[in-house]
Every structure is written in structure tokens, then in C-alpha cells.
PDB file of C-alpha atoms in Angstrom:
ATOM      1  CA  UNK A   1      48.985  52.965 -70.305  1.00 71.00           C
ATOM      2  CA  UNK A   2      52.208  54.181 -68.706  1.00 70.00           C
ATOM      3  CA  UNK A   3      53.128  50.594 -67.849  1.00 85.00           C
ATOM      4  CA  UNK A   4      52.649  49.601 -71.480  1.00 89.00           C
ATOM      5  CA  UNK A   5      54.771  52.500 -72.738  1.00 92.00           C
ATOM      6  CA  UNK A   6      57.609  51.731 -70.338  1.00 92.00           C
ATOM      7  CA  UNK A   7      57.444  47.936 -70.371  1.00 93.00           C
ATOM      8  CA  UNK A   8      60.901  46.837 -69.244  1.00 95.00           C
ATOM      9  CA  UNK A   9      63.132  45.018 -71.722  1.00 96.00           C
ATOM     10  CA  UNK A  10      66.595  43.437 -71.357  1.00 96.00           C
ATOM     11  CA  UNK A  11      69.452  45.875 -71.680  1.00 96.00           C
ATOM     12  CA  UNK A  12      71.032  43.469 -74.132  1.00 95.00           C
ATOM     13  CA  UNK A  13      68.154  44.176 -76.528  1.00 96.00           C
ATOM     14  CA  UNK A  14      68.831  47.899 -76.315  1.00 97.00           C
ATOM     15  CA  UNK A  15      72.541  47.353 -76.961  1.00 96.00           C
ATOM     16  CA  UNK A  16      71.815  45.200 -80.013  1.00 96.00           C
ATOM     17  CA  UNK A  17      69.200  47.620 -81.374  1.00 97.00           C
ATOM     18  CA  UNK A  18      71.551  50.562 -80.851  1.00 97.00           C
ATOM     19  CA  UNK A  19      74.382  48.841 -82.707  1.00 96.00           C
ATOM     20  CA  UNK A  20      72.101  47.858 -85.580  1.00 97.00           C
ATOM     21  CA  UNK A  21      70.599  51.324 -85.990  1.00 98.00           C
ATOM     22  CA  UNK A  22      73.893  53.198 -85.943  1.00 98.00           C
ATOM     23  CA  UNK A  23      75.517  50.724 -88.320  1.00 97.00           C
ATOM     24  CA  UNK A  24      72.544  51.218 -90.633  1.00 98.00           C
ATOM     25  CA  UNK A  25      73.077  54.986 -90.540  1.00 98.00           C
ATOM     26  CA  UNK A  26      76.670  54.465 -91.659  1.00 97.00           C
ATOM     27  CA  UNK A  27      75.527  52.087 -94.405  1.00 97.00           C
ATOM     28  CA  UNK A  28      72.794  54.492 -95.454  1.00 96.00           C
ATOM     29  CA  UNK A  29      75.353  57.198 -96.166  1.00 96.00           C
ATOM     30  CA  UNK A  30      77.414  55.055 -98.514  1.00 95.00           C
ATOM     31  CA  UNK A  31      74.844  52.601 -99.927  1.00 95.00           C
ATOM     32  CA  UNK A  32      71.308  54.020 -99.923  1.00 93.00           C
ATOM     33  CA  UNK A  33      71.652  57.821 -99.939  1.00 92.00           C
ATOM     34  CA  UNK A  34      75.093  58.725-101.350  1.00 92.00           C
ATOM     35  CA  UNK A  35      73.190  60.779-103.918  1.00 92.00           C
ATOM     36  CA  UNK A  36      72.557  63.398-101.238  1.00 92.00           C
ATOM     37  CA  UNK A  37      76.141  64.581-101.790  1.00 91.00           C
ATOM     38  CA  UNK A  38      75.169  65.616-105.316  1.00 88.00           C
ATOM     39  CA  UNK A  39      72.813  68.220-103.840  1.00 82.00           C
ATOM     40  CA  UNK A  40      75.837  70.402-103.229  1.00 79.00           C
ATOM     41  CA  UNK A  41      76.131  70.998-106.984  1.00 83.00           C
ATOM     42  CA  UNK A  42      72.464  72.007-107.380  1.00 85.00           C
ATOM     43  CA  UNK A  43      71.772  75.771-107.612  1.00 86.00           C
ATOM     44  CA  UNK A  44      70.797  77.190-104.236  1.00 83.00           C
ATOM     45  CA  UNK A  45      67.523  78.666-105.515  1.00 85.00           C
ATOM     46  CA  UNK A  46      66.198  75.140-106.047  1.00 88.00           C
ATOM     47  CA  UNK A  47      66.561  74.394-102.340  1.00 90.00           C
ATOM     48  CA  UNK A  48      63.109  74.574-100.755  1.00 90.00           C
ATOM     49  CA  UNK A  49      63.587  73.420 -97.151  1.00 89.00           C
ATOM     50  CA  UNK A  50      60.967  71.472 -95.295  1.00 89.00           C
ATOM     51  CA  UNK A  51      59.025  73.220 -92.540  1.00 90.00           C
ATOM     52  CA  UNK A  52      61.569  72.243 -89.903  1.00 89.00           C
ATOM     53  CA  UNK A  53      64.322  73.657 -92.081  1.00 87.00           C
ATOM     54  CA  UNK A  54      62.469  76.958 -92.304  1.00 88.00           C
ATOM     55  CA  UNK A  55      61.735  77.125 -88.584  1.00 91.00           C
ATOM     56  CA  UNK A  56      65.272  76.502 -87.314  1.00 86.00           C
ATOM     57  CA  UNK A  57      66.452  77.996 -89.899  1.00 84.00           C
ATOM     58  CA  UNK A  58      69.099  75.882 -91.590  1.00 89.00           C
ATOM     59  CA  UNK A  59      71.670  77.087 -94.153  1.00 90.00           C
ATOM     60  CA  UNK A  60      71.451  76.373 -97.852  1.00 91.00           C
ATOM     61  CA  UNK A  61      73.589  73.312 -98.661  1.00 92.00           C
ATOM     62  CA  UNK A  62      77.069  73.992-100.005  1.00 91.00           C
ATOM     63  CA  UNK A  63      79.799  71.516-101.025  1.00 91.00           C
ATOM     64  CA  UNK A  64      81.690  72.204 -97.797  1.00 92.00           C
ATOM     65  CA  UNK A  65      78.624  71.807 -95.579  1.00 93.00           C
ATOM     66  CA  UNK A  66      77.549  68.535 -97.207  1.00 94.00           C
ATOM     67  CA  UNK A  67      81.073  67.081 -97.040  1.00 95.00           C
ATOM     68  CA  UNK A  68      81.448  67.977 -93.354  1.00 96.00           C
ATOM     69  CA  UNK A  69      78.078  66.438 -92.479  1.00 96.00           C
ATOM     70  CA  UNK A  70      78.868  63.273 -94.442  1.00 97.00           C
ATOM     71  CA  UNK A  71      82.253  62.534 -92.880  1.00 97.00           C
ATOM     72  CA  UNK A  72      81.302  63.632 -89.376  1.00 98.00           C
ATOM     73  CA  UNK A  73      78.119  61.568 -89.441  1.00 98.00           C
ATOM     74  CA  UNK A  74      79.908  58.504 -90.810  1.00 97.00           C
ATOM     75  CA  UNK A  75      82.579  58.645 -88.088  1.00 98.00           C
ATOM     76  CA  UNK A  76      80.178  59.364 -85.222  1.00 98.00           C
ATOM     77  CA  UNK A  77      77.709  56.669 -86.302  1.00 98.00           C
ATOM     78  CA  UNK A  78      80.467  54.037 -86.251  1.00 97.00           C
ATOM     79  CA  UNK A  79      81.589  55.218 -82.817  1.00 97.00           C
ATOM     80  CA  UNK A  80      78.024  55.246 -81.500  1.00 97.00           C
ATOM     81  CA  UNK A  81      77.548  51.653 -82.684  1.00 96.00           C
ATOM     82  CA  UNK A  82      80.071  50.581 -80.038  1.00 94.00           C
ATOM     83  CA  UNK A  83      77.711  51.765 -77.281  1.00 93.00           C
ATOM     84  CA  UNK A  84      80.188  54.239 -75.783  1.00 92.00           C
ATOM     85  CA  UNK A  85      79.002  57.696 -74.681  1.00 95.00           C
ATOM     86  CA  UNK A  86      75.407  56.840 -75.674  1.00 96.00           C
ATOM     87  CA  UNK A  87      74.003  60.288 -74.968  1.00 96.00           C
ATOM     88  CA  UNK A  88      76.749  62.462 -76.443  1.00 97.00           C
ATOM     89  CA  UNK A  89      77.235  60.362 -79.565  1.00 97.00           C
ATOM     90  CA  UNK A  90      73.523  59.569 -79.834  1.00 97.00           C
ATOM     91  CA  UNK A  91      72.375  63.178 -79.856  1.00 97.00           C
ATOM     92  CA  UNK A  92      75.167  64.107 -82.280  1.00 97.00           C
ATOM     93  CA  UNK A  93      74.183  61.384 -84.742  1.00 98.00           C
ATOM     94  CA  UNK A  94      70.508  62.320 -84.411  1.00 98.00           C
ATOM     95  CA  UNK A  95      71.160  66.001 -85.205  1.00 97.00           C
ATOM     96  CA  UNK A  96      73.483  65.326 -88.117  1.00 97.00           C
ATOM     97  CA  UNK A  97      71.253  62.675 -89.677  1.00 97.00           C
ATOM     98  CA  UNK A  98      68.225  64.948 -89.350  1.00 96.00           C
ATOM     99  CA  UNK A  99      70.108  67.634 -91.280  1.00 95.00           C
ATOM    100  CA  UNK A 100      71.193  65.015 -93.826  1.00 96.00           C
ATOM    101  CA  UNK A 101      67.543  64.084 -94.377  1.00 95.00           C
ATOM    102  CA  UNK A 102      66.417  67.701 -94.584  1.00 94.00           C
ATOM    103  CA  UNK A 103      68.954  68.272 -97.344  1.00 94.00           C
ATOM    104  CA  UNK A 104      67.836  65.086 -99.100  1.00 93.00           C
ATOM    105  CA  UNK A 105      64.111  65.840 -98.956  1.00 93.00           C
ATOM    106  CA  UNK A 106      64.112  69.577 -99.684  1.00 92.00           C
ATOM    107  CA  UNK A 107      64.196  69.294-103.473  1.00 89.00           C
ATOM    108  CA  UNK A 108      60.646  68.129-104.170  1.00 84.00           C
ATOM    109  CA  UNK A 109      60.451  64.522-102.918  1.00 84.00           C
ATOM    110  CA  UNK A 110      59.840  63.327 -99.356  1.00 87.00           C
ATOM    111  CA  UNK A 111      60.172  59.639 -98.464  1.00 89.00           C
ATOM    112  CA  UNK A 112      57.989  58.343 -95.645  1.00 89.00           C
ATOM    113  CA  UNK A 113      60.139  55.292 -94.936  1.00 93.00           C
ATOM    114  CA  UNK A 114      62.526  57.399 -92.799  1.00 95.00           C
ATOM    115  CA  UNK A 115      60.072  58.293 -90.046  1.00 95.00           C
ATOM    116  CA  UNK A 116      60.649  55.258 -87.824  1.00 97.00           C
ATOM    117  CA  UNK A 117      64.428  55.534 -88.159  1.00 98.00           C
ATOM    118  CA  UNK A 118      64.425  59.225 -87.225  1.00 97.00           C
ATOM    119  CA  UNK A 119      62.308  58.501 -84.154  1.00 98.00           C
ATOM    120  CA  UNK A 120      64.670  55.682 -83.153  1.00 98.00           C
ATOM    121  CA  UNK A 121      67.650  58.046 -83.395  1.00 98.00           C
ATOM    122  CA  UNK A 122      65.801  60.610 -81.283  1.00 97.00           C
ATOM    123  CA  UNK A 123      64.927  58.225 -78.441  1.00 97.00           C
ATOM    124  CA  UNK A 124      67.980  55.949 -78.288  1.00 97.00           C
ATOM    125  CA  UNK A 125      70.091  58.491 -76.356  1.00 97.00           C
ATOM    126  CA  UNK A 126      67.486  58.398 -73.576  1.00 96.00           C
ATOM    127  CA  UNK A 127      67.879  54.632 -73.079  1.00 95.00           C
ATOM    128  CA  UNK A 128      71.170  55.030 -71.209  1.00 91.00           C
ATOM    129  CA  UNK A 129      74.043  52.575 -71.148  1.00 93.00           C
ATOM    130  CA  UNK A 130      73.511  48.980 -72.198  1.00 94.00           C
ATOM    131  CA  UNK A 131      75.807  46.040 -72.767  1.00 93.00           C
ATOM    132  CA  UNK A 132      75.356  43.157 -75.160  1.00 93.00           C
ATOM    133  CA  UNK A 133      74.051  40.093 -73.372  1.00 90.00           C
ATOM    134  CA  UNK A 134      72.918  41.990 -70.268  1.00 92.00           C
ATOM    135  CA  UNK A 135      69.687  40.412 -69.013  1.00 93.00           C
ATOM    136  CA  UNK A 136      68.782  43.116 -66.493  1.00 95.00           C
ATOM    137  CA  UNK A 137      65.672  44.999 -67.496  1.00 95.00           C
ATOM    138  CA  UNK A 138      65.271  48.702 -68.115  1.00 95.00           C
ATOM    139  CA  UNK A 139      62.113  50.778 -68.376  1.00 96.00           C
ATOM    140  CA  UNK A 140      63.941  53.622 -70.125  1.00 95.00           C
ATOM    141  CA  UNK A 141      65.032  51.205 -72.828  1.00 96.00           C
ATOM    142  CA  UNK A 142      61.522  49.788 -73.036  1.00 96.00           C
ATOM    143  CA  UNK A 143      60.145  53.281 -73.615  1.00 97.00           C
ATOM    144  CA  UNK A 144      62.660  53.906 -76.416  1.00 97.00           C
ATOM    145  CA  UNK A 145      61.683  50.690 -78.172  1.00 97.00           C
ATOM    146  CA  UNK A 146      57.947  51.268 -77.684  1.00 97.00           C
ATOM    147  CA  UNK A 147      58.076  54.755 -79.147  1.00 97.00           C
ATOM    148  CA  UNK A 148      59.994  53.419 -82.148  1.00 98.00           C
ATOM    149  CA  UNK A 149      57.384  50.680 -82.587  1.00 98.00           C
ATOM    150  CA  UNK A 150      54.592  53.253 -82.547  1.00 98.00           C
ATOM    151  CA  UNK A 151      56.419  55.272 -85.211  1.00 98.00           C
ATOM    152  CA  UNK A 152      56.779  52.166 -87.374  1.00 98.00           C
ATOM    153  CA  UNK A 153      53.063  51.358 -87.160  1.00 98.00           C
ATOM    154  CA  UNK A 154      52.121  54.995 -87.725  1.00 97.00           C
ATOM    155  CA  UNK A 155      54.091  54.812 -90.978  1.00 97.00           C
ATOM    156  CA  UNK A 156      51.724  52.080 -92.173  1.00 97.00           C
ATOM    157  CA  UNK A 157      48.501  53.527 -90.815  1.00 97.00           C
ATOM    158  CA  UNK A 158      49.144  57.095 -92.001  1.00 96.00           C
ATOM    159  CA  UNK A 159      50.197  55.796 -95.427  1.00 95.00           C
ATOM    160  CA  UNK A 160      46.752  54.213 -95.800  1.00 96.00           C
ATOM    161  CA  UNK A 161      45.136  57.409 -94.545  1.00 95.00           C
ATOM    162  CA  UNK A 162      47.054  59.433 -97.149  1.00 94.00           C
ATOM    163  CA  UNK A 163      46.040  57.038 -99.928  1.00 94.00           C
ATOM    164  CA  UNK A 164      42.369  57.399 -99.080  1.00 94.00           C
ATOM    165  CA  UNK A 165      42.610  61.117 -98.357  1.00 93.00           C
ATOM    166  CA  UNK A 166      44.280  62.125-101.616  1.00 92.00           C
ATOM    167  CA  UNK A 167      43.387  59.227-103.915  1.00 91.00           C
ATOM    168  CA  UNK A 168      40.009  58.294-102.518  1.00 92.00           C
ATOM    169  CA  UNK A 169      38.409  55.017-103.502  1.00 91.00           C
ATOM    170  CA  UNK A 170      40.006  55.417-106.932  1.00 93.00           C
ATOM    171  CA  UNK A 171      43.318  54.430-105.337  1.00 95.00           C
ATOM    172  CA  UNK A 172      41.798  51.024-104.623  1.00 95.00           C
ATOM    173  CA  UNK A 173      40.331  50.462-108.058  1.00 94.00           C
ATOM    174  CA  UNK A 174      42.785  52.430-110.176  1.00 93.00           C
ATOM    175  CA  UNK A 175      46.056  51.547-111.886  1.00 92.00           C
ATOM    176  CA  UNK A 176      48.497  52.516-109.136  1.00 94.00           C
ATOM    177  CA  UNK A 177      50.400  49.224-109.089  1.00 95.00           C
ATOM    178  CA  UNK A 178      50.206  48.932-112.868  1.00 95.00           C
ATOM    179  CA  UNK A 179      51.984  52.285-113.258  1.00 94.00           C
ATOM    180  CA  UNK A 180      54.574  51.249-110.662  1.00 94.00           C
ATOM    181  CA  UNK A 181      55.263  48.029-112.582  1.00 95.00           C
ATOM    182  CA  UNK A 182      55.624  49.941-115.850  1.00 94.00           C
ATOM    183  CA  UNK A 183      58.095  52.360-114.238  1.00 93.00           C
ATOM    184  CA  UNK A 184      60.241  49.994-112.198  1.00 92.00           C
ATOM    185  CA  UNK A 185      58.779  46.515-112.288  1.00 94.00           C
ATOM    186  CA  UNK A 186      60.718  43.249-112.441  1.00 94.00           C
ATOM    187  CA  UNK A 187      60.136  40.061-114.444  1.00 95.00           C
ATOM    188  CA  UNK A 188      58.200  38.678-111.480  1.00 95.00           C
ATOM    189  CA  UNK A 189      55.963  41.754-111.518  1.00 94.00           C
ATOM    190  CA  UNK A 190      55.284  41.240-115.223  1.00 94.00           C
ATOM    191  CA  UNK A 191      54.067  37.727-114.471  1.00 94.00           C
ATOM    192  CA  UNK A 192      51.819  38.992-111.669  1.00 93.00           C
ATOM    193  CA  UNK A 193      50.376  41.712-113.882  1.00 93.00           C
ATOM    194  CA  UNK A 194      49.165  39.114-116.389  1.00 93.00           C
ATOM    195  CA  UNK A 195      46.692  37.638-113.869  1.00 94.00           C
ATOM    196  CA  UNK A 196      43.325  39.413-114.336  1.00 93.00           C
ATOM    197  CA  UNK A 197      42.257  41.670-111.448  1.00 94.00           C
ATOM    198  CA  UNK A 198      45.141  40.520-109.246  1.00 95.00           C
ATOM    199  CA  UNK A 199      46.612  44.036-109.031  1.00 95.00           C
ATOM    200  CA  UNK A 200      43.242  45.441-107.942  1.00 96.00           C
ATOM    201  CA  UNK A 201      42.980  42.767-105.246  1.00 96.00           C
ATOM    202  CA  UNK A 202      46.540  43.610-104.166  1.00 96.00           C
ATOM    203  CA  UNK A 203      45.658  47.296-103.810  1.00 96.00           C
ATOM    204  CA  UNK A 204      42.703  46.460-101.561  1.00 97.00           C
ATOM    205  CA  UNK A 205      44.973  44.159 -99.583  1.00 96.00           C
ATOM    206  CA  UNK A 206      47.665  46.803 -99.121  1.00 96.00           C
ATOM    207  CA  UNK A 207      45.244  49.382 -97.737  1.00 97.00           C
ATOM    208  CA  UNK A 208      43.581  46.816 -95.453  1.00 96.00           C
ATOM    209  CA  UNK A 209      46.951  45.643 -94.156  1.00 95.00           C
ATOM    210  CA  UNK A 210      48.059  49.216 -93.430  1.00 97.00           C
ATOM    211  CA  UNK A 211      44.795  50.198 -91.746  1.00 97.00           C
ATOM    212  CA  UNK A 212      44.805  47.150 -89.466  1.00 96.00           C
ATOM    213  CA  UNK A 213      48.526  47.257 -88.669  1.00 97.00           C
ATOM    214  CA  UNK A 214      47.924  48.703 -85.131  1.00 97.00           C
ATOM    215  CA  UNK A 215      46.392  45.328 -84.212  1.00 97.00           C
ATOM    216  CA  UNK A 216      49.971  44.136 -83.695  1.00 97.00           C
ATOM    217  CA  UNK A 217      49.962  45.793 -80.259  1.00 96.00           C
ATOM    218  CA  UNK A 218      46.956  43.738 -79.140  1.00 95.00           C
ATOM    219  CA  UNK A 219      48.420  40.344 -79.944  1.00 95.00           C
ATOM    220  CA  UNK A 220      50.268  37.984 -77.593  1.00 94.00           C
ATOM    221  CA  UNK A 221      54.035  37.958 -77.948  1.00 90.00           C
ATOM    222  CA  UNK A 222      54.220  34.907 -80.226  1.00 91.00           C
ATOM    223  CA  UNK A 223      51.524  36.145 -82.583  1.00 95.00           C
ATOM    224  CA  UNK A 224      53.033  39.619 -82.538  1.00 96.00           C
ATOM    225  CA  UNK A 225      56.305  38.228 -83.847  1.00 95.00           C
ATOM    226  CA  UNK A 226      54.383  36.304 -86.502  1.00 96.00           C
ATOM    227  CA  UNK A 227      52.661  39.490 -87.649  1.00 97.00           C
ATOM    228  CA  UNK A 228      55.978  41.361 -87.757  1.00 97.00           C
ATOM    229  CA  UNK A 229      57.275  38.495 -89.889  1.00 96.00           C
ATOM    230  CA  UNK A 230      54.340  39.141 -92.221  1.00 96.00           C
ATOM    231  CA  UNK A 231      55.342  42.806 -92.371  1.00 97.00           C
ATOM    232  CA  UNK A 232      58.824  41.792 -93.477  1.00 97.00           C
ATOM    233  CA  UNK A 233      57.447  39.347 -96.047  1.00 96.00           C
ATOM    234  CA  UNK A 234      55.308  42.152 -97.476  1.00 96.00           C
ATOM    235  CA  UNK A 235      58.423  44.219 -98.076  1.00 96.00           C
ATOM    236  CA  UNK A 236      60.243  41.247 -99.588  1.00 96.00           C
ATOM    237  CA  UNK A 237      57.465  40.998-102.165  1.00 95.00           C
ATOM    238  CA  UNK A 238      57.617  44.761-102.709  1.00 95.00           C
ATOM    239  CA  UNK A 239      61.342  44.605-103.420  1.00 95.00           C
ATOM    240  CA  UNK A 240      60.941  41.585-105.691  1.00 96.00           C
ATOM    241  CA  UNK A 241      58.181  43.190-107.785  1.00 95.00           C
ATOM    242  CA  UNK A 242      58.580  46.986-107.877  1.00 95.00           C
ATOM    243  CA  UNK A 243      62.108  47.310-106.355  1.00 93.00           C
ATOM    244  CA  UNK A 244      61.165  49.573-103.452  1.00 91.00           C
ATOM    245  CA  UNK A 245      63.204  48.552-100.416  1.00 89.00           C
ATOM    246  CA  UNK A 246      61.987  50.632 -97.415  1.00 94.00           C
ATOM    247  CA  UNK A 247      65.348  49.759 -95.830  1.00 96.00           C
ATOM    248  CA  UNK A 248      65.254  52.476 -93.087  1.00 97.00           C
ATOM    249  CA  UNK A 249      61.770  51.351 -92.091  1.00 97.00           C
ATOM    250  CA  UNK A 250      62.883  47.715 -91.933  1.00 97.00           C
ATOM    251  CA  UNK A 251      65.798  48.678 -89.680  1.00 97.00           C
ATOM    252  CA  UNK A 252      63.479  50.528 -87.295  1.00 98.00           C
ATOM    253  CA  UNK A 253      61.031  47.598 -87.292  1.00 98.00           C
ATOM    254  CA  UNK A 254      63.659  45.424 -85.589  1.00 97.00           C
ATOM    255  CA  UNK A 255      62.498  47.190 -82.408  1.00 97.00           C
ATOM    256  CA  UNK A 256      59.823  44.456 -82.273  1.00 97.00           C
ATOM    257  CA  UNK A 257      62.360  41.620 -82.288  1.00 96.00           C
ATOM    258  CA  UNK A 258      64.190  39.930 -79.377  1.00 95.00           C
ATOM    259  CA  UNK A 259      67.545  41.120 -80.674  1.00 94.00           C
ATOM    260  CA  UNK A 260      69.352  40.145 -77.476  1.00 92.00           C
ATOM    261  CA  UNK A 261      69.284  36.552 -78.763  1.00 89.00           C
ATOM    262  CA  UNK A 262      71.292  37.512 -81.851  1.00 82.00           C
ATOM    263  CA  UNK A 263      74.936  37.712 -80.806  1.00 76.00           C
ATOM    264  CA  UNK A 264      77.208  37.223 -83.813  1.00 70.00           C
ATOM    265  CA  UNK A 265      80.415  37.994 -81.899  1.00 68.00           C
ATOM    266  CA  UNK A 266      79.667  35.293 -79.322  1.00 75.00           C
ATOM    267  CA  UNK A 267      78.862  32.825 -82.096  1.00 66.00           C
ATOM    268  CA  UNK A 268      82.127  33.713 -83.876  1.00 70.00           C
ATOM    269  CA  UNK A 269      84.127  33.222 -80.659  1.00 73.00           C
ATOM    270  CA  UNK A 270      82.519  29.813 -80.123  1.00 75.00           C
ATOM    271  CA  UNK A 271      83.370  28.753 -83.653  1.00 74.00           C
ATOM    272  CA  UNK A 272      86.964  29.934 -83.236  1.00 78.00           C
ATOM    273  CA  UNK A 273      87.179  28.199 -79.849  1.00 73.00           C
ATOM    274  CA  UNK A 274      85.939  24.917 -81.293  1.00 72.00           C
ATOM    275  CA  UNK A 275      88.466  25.142 -84.093  1.00 67.00           C
ATOM    276  CA  UNK A 276      91.287  25.828 -81.636  1.00 66.00           C
ATOM    277  CA  UNK A 277      90.336  22.926 -79.374  1.00 67.00           C
ATOM    278  CA  UNK A 278      90.016  20.633 -82.361  1.00 61.00           C
ATOM    279  CA  UNK A 279      93.496  21.495 -83.648  1.00 58.00           C
ATOM    280  CA  UNK A 280      95.030  21.118 -80.176  1.00 57.00           C
ATOM    281  CA  UNK A 281      93.654  17.602 -79.691  1.00 57.00           C
ATOM    282  CA  UNK A 282      94.649  16.356 -83.103  1.00 55.00           C
ATOM    283  CA  UNK A 283      97.158  13.430 -82.749  1.00 49.00           C
ATOM    284  CA  UNK A 284     100.612  13.800 -84.336  1.00 49.00           C
ATOM    285  CA  UNK A 285     101.528  11.880 -87.436  1.00 48.00           C
ATOM    286  CA  UNK A 286     101.721   8.176 -86.809  1.00 46.00           C
ATOM    287  CA  UNK A 287     105.099   6.404 -87.118  1.00 44.00           C
ATOM    288  CA  UNK A 288     105.031   3.134 -88.969  1.00 47.00           C
ATOM    289  CA  UNK A 289     106.416   0.333 -86.680  1.00 47.00           C
ATOM    290  CA  UNK A 290     106.478  -3.410 -86.718  1.00 48.00           C
ATOM    291  CA  UNK A 291     103.245  -4.848 -85.429  1.00 51.00           C
ATOM    292  CA  UNK A 292     103.480  -6.074 -81.864  1.00 51.00           C
ATOM    293  CA  UNK A 293     102.305  -9.659 -81.382  1.00 51.00           C
ATOM    294  CA  UNK A 294      99.328  -9.985 -79.096  1.00 53.00           C
ATOM    295  CA  UNK A 295      99.869 -11.075 -75.529  1.00 52.00           C
ATOM    296  CA  UNK A 296      99.155 -14.739 -74.830  1.00 49.00           C
ATOM    297  CA  UNK A 297      95.718 -15.425 -73.566  1.00 49.00           C
ATOM    298  CA  UNK A 298      95.509 -15.395 -69.767  1.00 47.00           C
ATOM    299  CA  UNK A 299      95.267 -18.652 -68.009  1.00 45.00           C
ATOM    300  CA  UNK A 300      91.722 -19.251 -66.955  1.00 44.00           C
ATOM    301  CA  UNK A 301      90.748 -20.118 -63.407  1.00 45.00           C
ATOM    302  CA  UNK A 302      91.418 -23.761 -62.580  1.00 45.00           C
ATOM    303  CA  UNK A 303      93.474 -24.392 -65.759  1.00 44.00           C
ATOM    304  CA  UNK A 304      96.587 -26.559 -65.671  1.00 48.00           C
ATOM    305  CA  UNK A 305      99.859 -24.654 -65.805  1.00 50.00           C
ATOM    306  CA  UNK A 306     101.892 -25.027 -68.999  1.00 48.00           C
ATOM    307  CA  UNK A 307     104.768 -27.505 -68.773  1.00 49.00           C
ATOM    308  CA  UNK A 308     108.379 -26.428 -69.091  1.00 47.00           C
ATOM    309  CA  UNK A 309     109.320 -25.925 -72.692  1.00 47.00           C
ATOM    310  CA  UNK A 310     105.902 -24.624 -73.548  1.00 47.00           C
ATOM    311  CA  UNK A 311     104.504 -27.993 -74.752  1.00 47.00           C
ATOM    312  CA  UNK A 312     100.933 -28.745 -73.922  1.00 48.00           C
ATOM    313  CA  UNK A 313     100.223 -31.992 -72.018  1.00 48.00           C
ATOM    314  CA  UNK A 314      98.765 -34.960 -73.780  1.00 45.00           C
ATOM    315  CA  UNK A 315      95.106 -35.544 -73.420  1.00 43.00           C
ATOM    316  CA  UNK A 316      94.338 -37.414 -70.197  1.00 45.00           C
ATOM    317  CA  UNK A 317      97.819 -37.113 -68.701  1.00 45.00           C
ATOM    318  CA  UNK A 318      98.949 -34.804 -65.947  1.00 47.00           C
ATOM    319  CA  UNK A 319     101.426 -32.163 -66.795  1.00 45.00           C
ATOM    320  CA  UNK A 320     105.055 -32.644 -65.870  1.00 45.00           C
ATOM    321  CA  UNK A 321     107.534 -35.493 -66.042  1.00 39.00           C
TER     322      UNK A 321
END
């Protein structure tokens, strides 16, 4: 079991995963959760912190506190994406993002798609230094990725458990997806909803998929990647039908992928290098000149030499006077 938890992975994979996760945190602040900044204008009595916010305890959000967290987290996440000071910057980003999420989720709604990302932020500082393209293997990095993978699969499995615990079998046979389509469905979802019983079949399929998601750990590497691809395709359909993205979860799920093979900077340098070599070998503009007459054909072996004056000998006569 310990060998499975700490299965060594290339350091390049850790470096790529670290860069991706911290860049996502920066994007999350400005693209996915900028609405958290509006919490500063909400009356303080409406703030009902999560259990962790009550245990620490954490202060009630104010405009100054939210602004400081936003700008500090944005700057530190971008710095952490470079891979420098992985522990200092990693722990700082983890603490600030946790507070950002506590503020976001302490007003009545808690999203479960953040669990894998929060776990990734908590374990990445323990992976140590890693450079892009480094093929040496690290058990510490393997542990960080494995724990993130477990968190991702727990998100699926526990979601199914919650559906059956609170909704019972009625969740499978009810109108859950129909209500979601009415609230935020797309044109594609409207087409799907017209097929009789298809939404009921989809609800059974969702719960089955979530319950059996831990099987991914039992598969060989190739089939594991195929199943992770199915996970991503499931979320593509979810976005296309009921516009729920699960973007933080999708970022954390890259812990299953061989990210060390994806090196955009190296690819960009190769493209630039090819362009530079191509421009350097280009010939200058041609200058129009008179065509040079071709050289006379060489005299073949055993042929008679040409007579003086360049006249060919008559047939059957020797050359010369």
C-alpha cells in the first residue's frame, strides 16, 4: 500500500502540474470566482462561516480583508507557478486560497468541485523542487499526485453517496435533470429532453459512473488514461447541456495525466528556431543576367579530335590536311 501511495513519478510531471494548478488559481480569481469580492458589501450578520472558519476562528470579511486576500493571492499564485520557493510560496497560496473559499462558501452554498483543488494546493508544497523536463523520479512528488487523485475520485464517489443518502432512489427516478435543464439548460439539452425516458436513464448512468469511479485505480496505465478521458468527456457533456463547468475539479484531475510530455515553451522555441533557420538560409534576390551558353559536349573516348577551324571532317576521311 505504501508503495502504491508513493509510486515515483518524473519530476517534470510535478513541475508541470504545479505550474498548471497555480495558474488556475490565478485564473480562478479573475474568471470563475470574481464574485467573491462582492461578499465584502454583504452585511456581516449574513456571514455564517463553515466549521473550519468557526474553529480557527476567522474574521468576518470586510472590503479591506477581501481586497488584500485577492491581490496577495493573485501575485503569489503567479510567482508559485514559476516553481521558485515551492514550500514558502506553496503554503502561502494554500492558506490564502483556503480563506478565499471559506469566504465564498459561507453564505449558504458550498460547491463540491473545489475539494480536489484544495487537496492539491495542500500537498504540492511537500513535493519539493522540480524542473520542467526533468526525468528523475521522486516518491514525494508521487505521493502528492496520488493524494490529489484520491481526492478527485472521492469527489465522484461521495457525490453519489450524497445523492442516495439525501435523495434516495427518488433521485434516480425523479426530475433532477429536468429541473436543471429548465433552470440553466442549453438548446442541446432541450433536444435531449425531448427523448422519452432519456433523462431517467442519464440519472441512473450518472450515479453508476460515480459509484464505480474508484475502479480507475485498478486499471492498467493505458486503460486508466482512457477512463480519465471518459471523465473529461462527461464534463464536456455537462457543460454543453446544463452549463456546469467543474473547472477546479478538471484542473485537479490532470494529476492522472503524463503532463511532463506537454511542454509548450519547448514547442514554441522549436517553432521559433525553425523560422530563424528558414529565414537565414533563404537565397538573396536573383539578378537577371544574360543566359550563359552551355559548355560544348566533352569529347568521348576514342573520338577524333576536331580539325583546326572547328570544321568537322567529311565522312570517311581522316581529319587534317
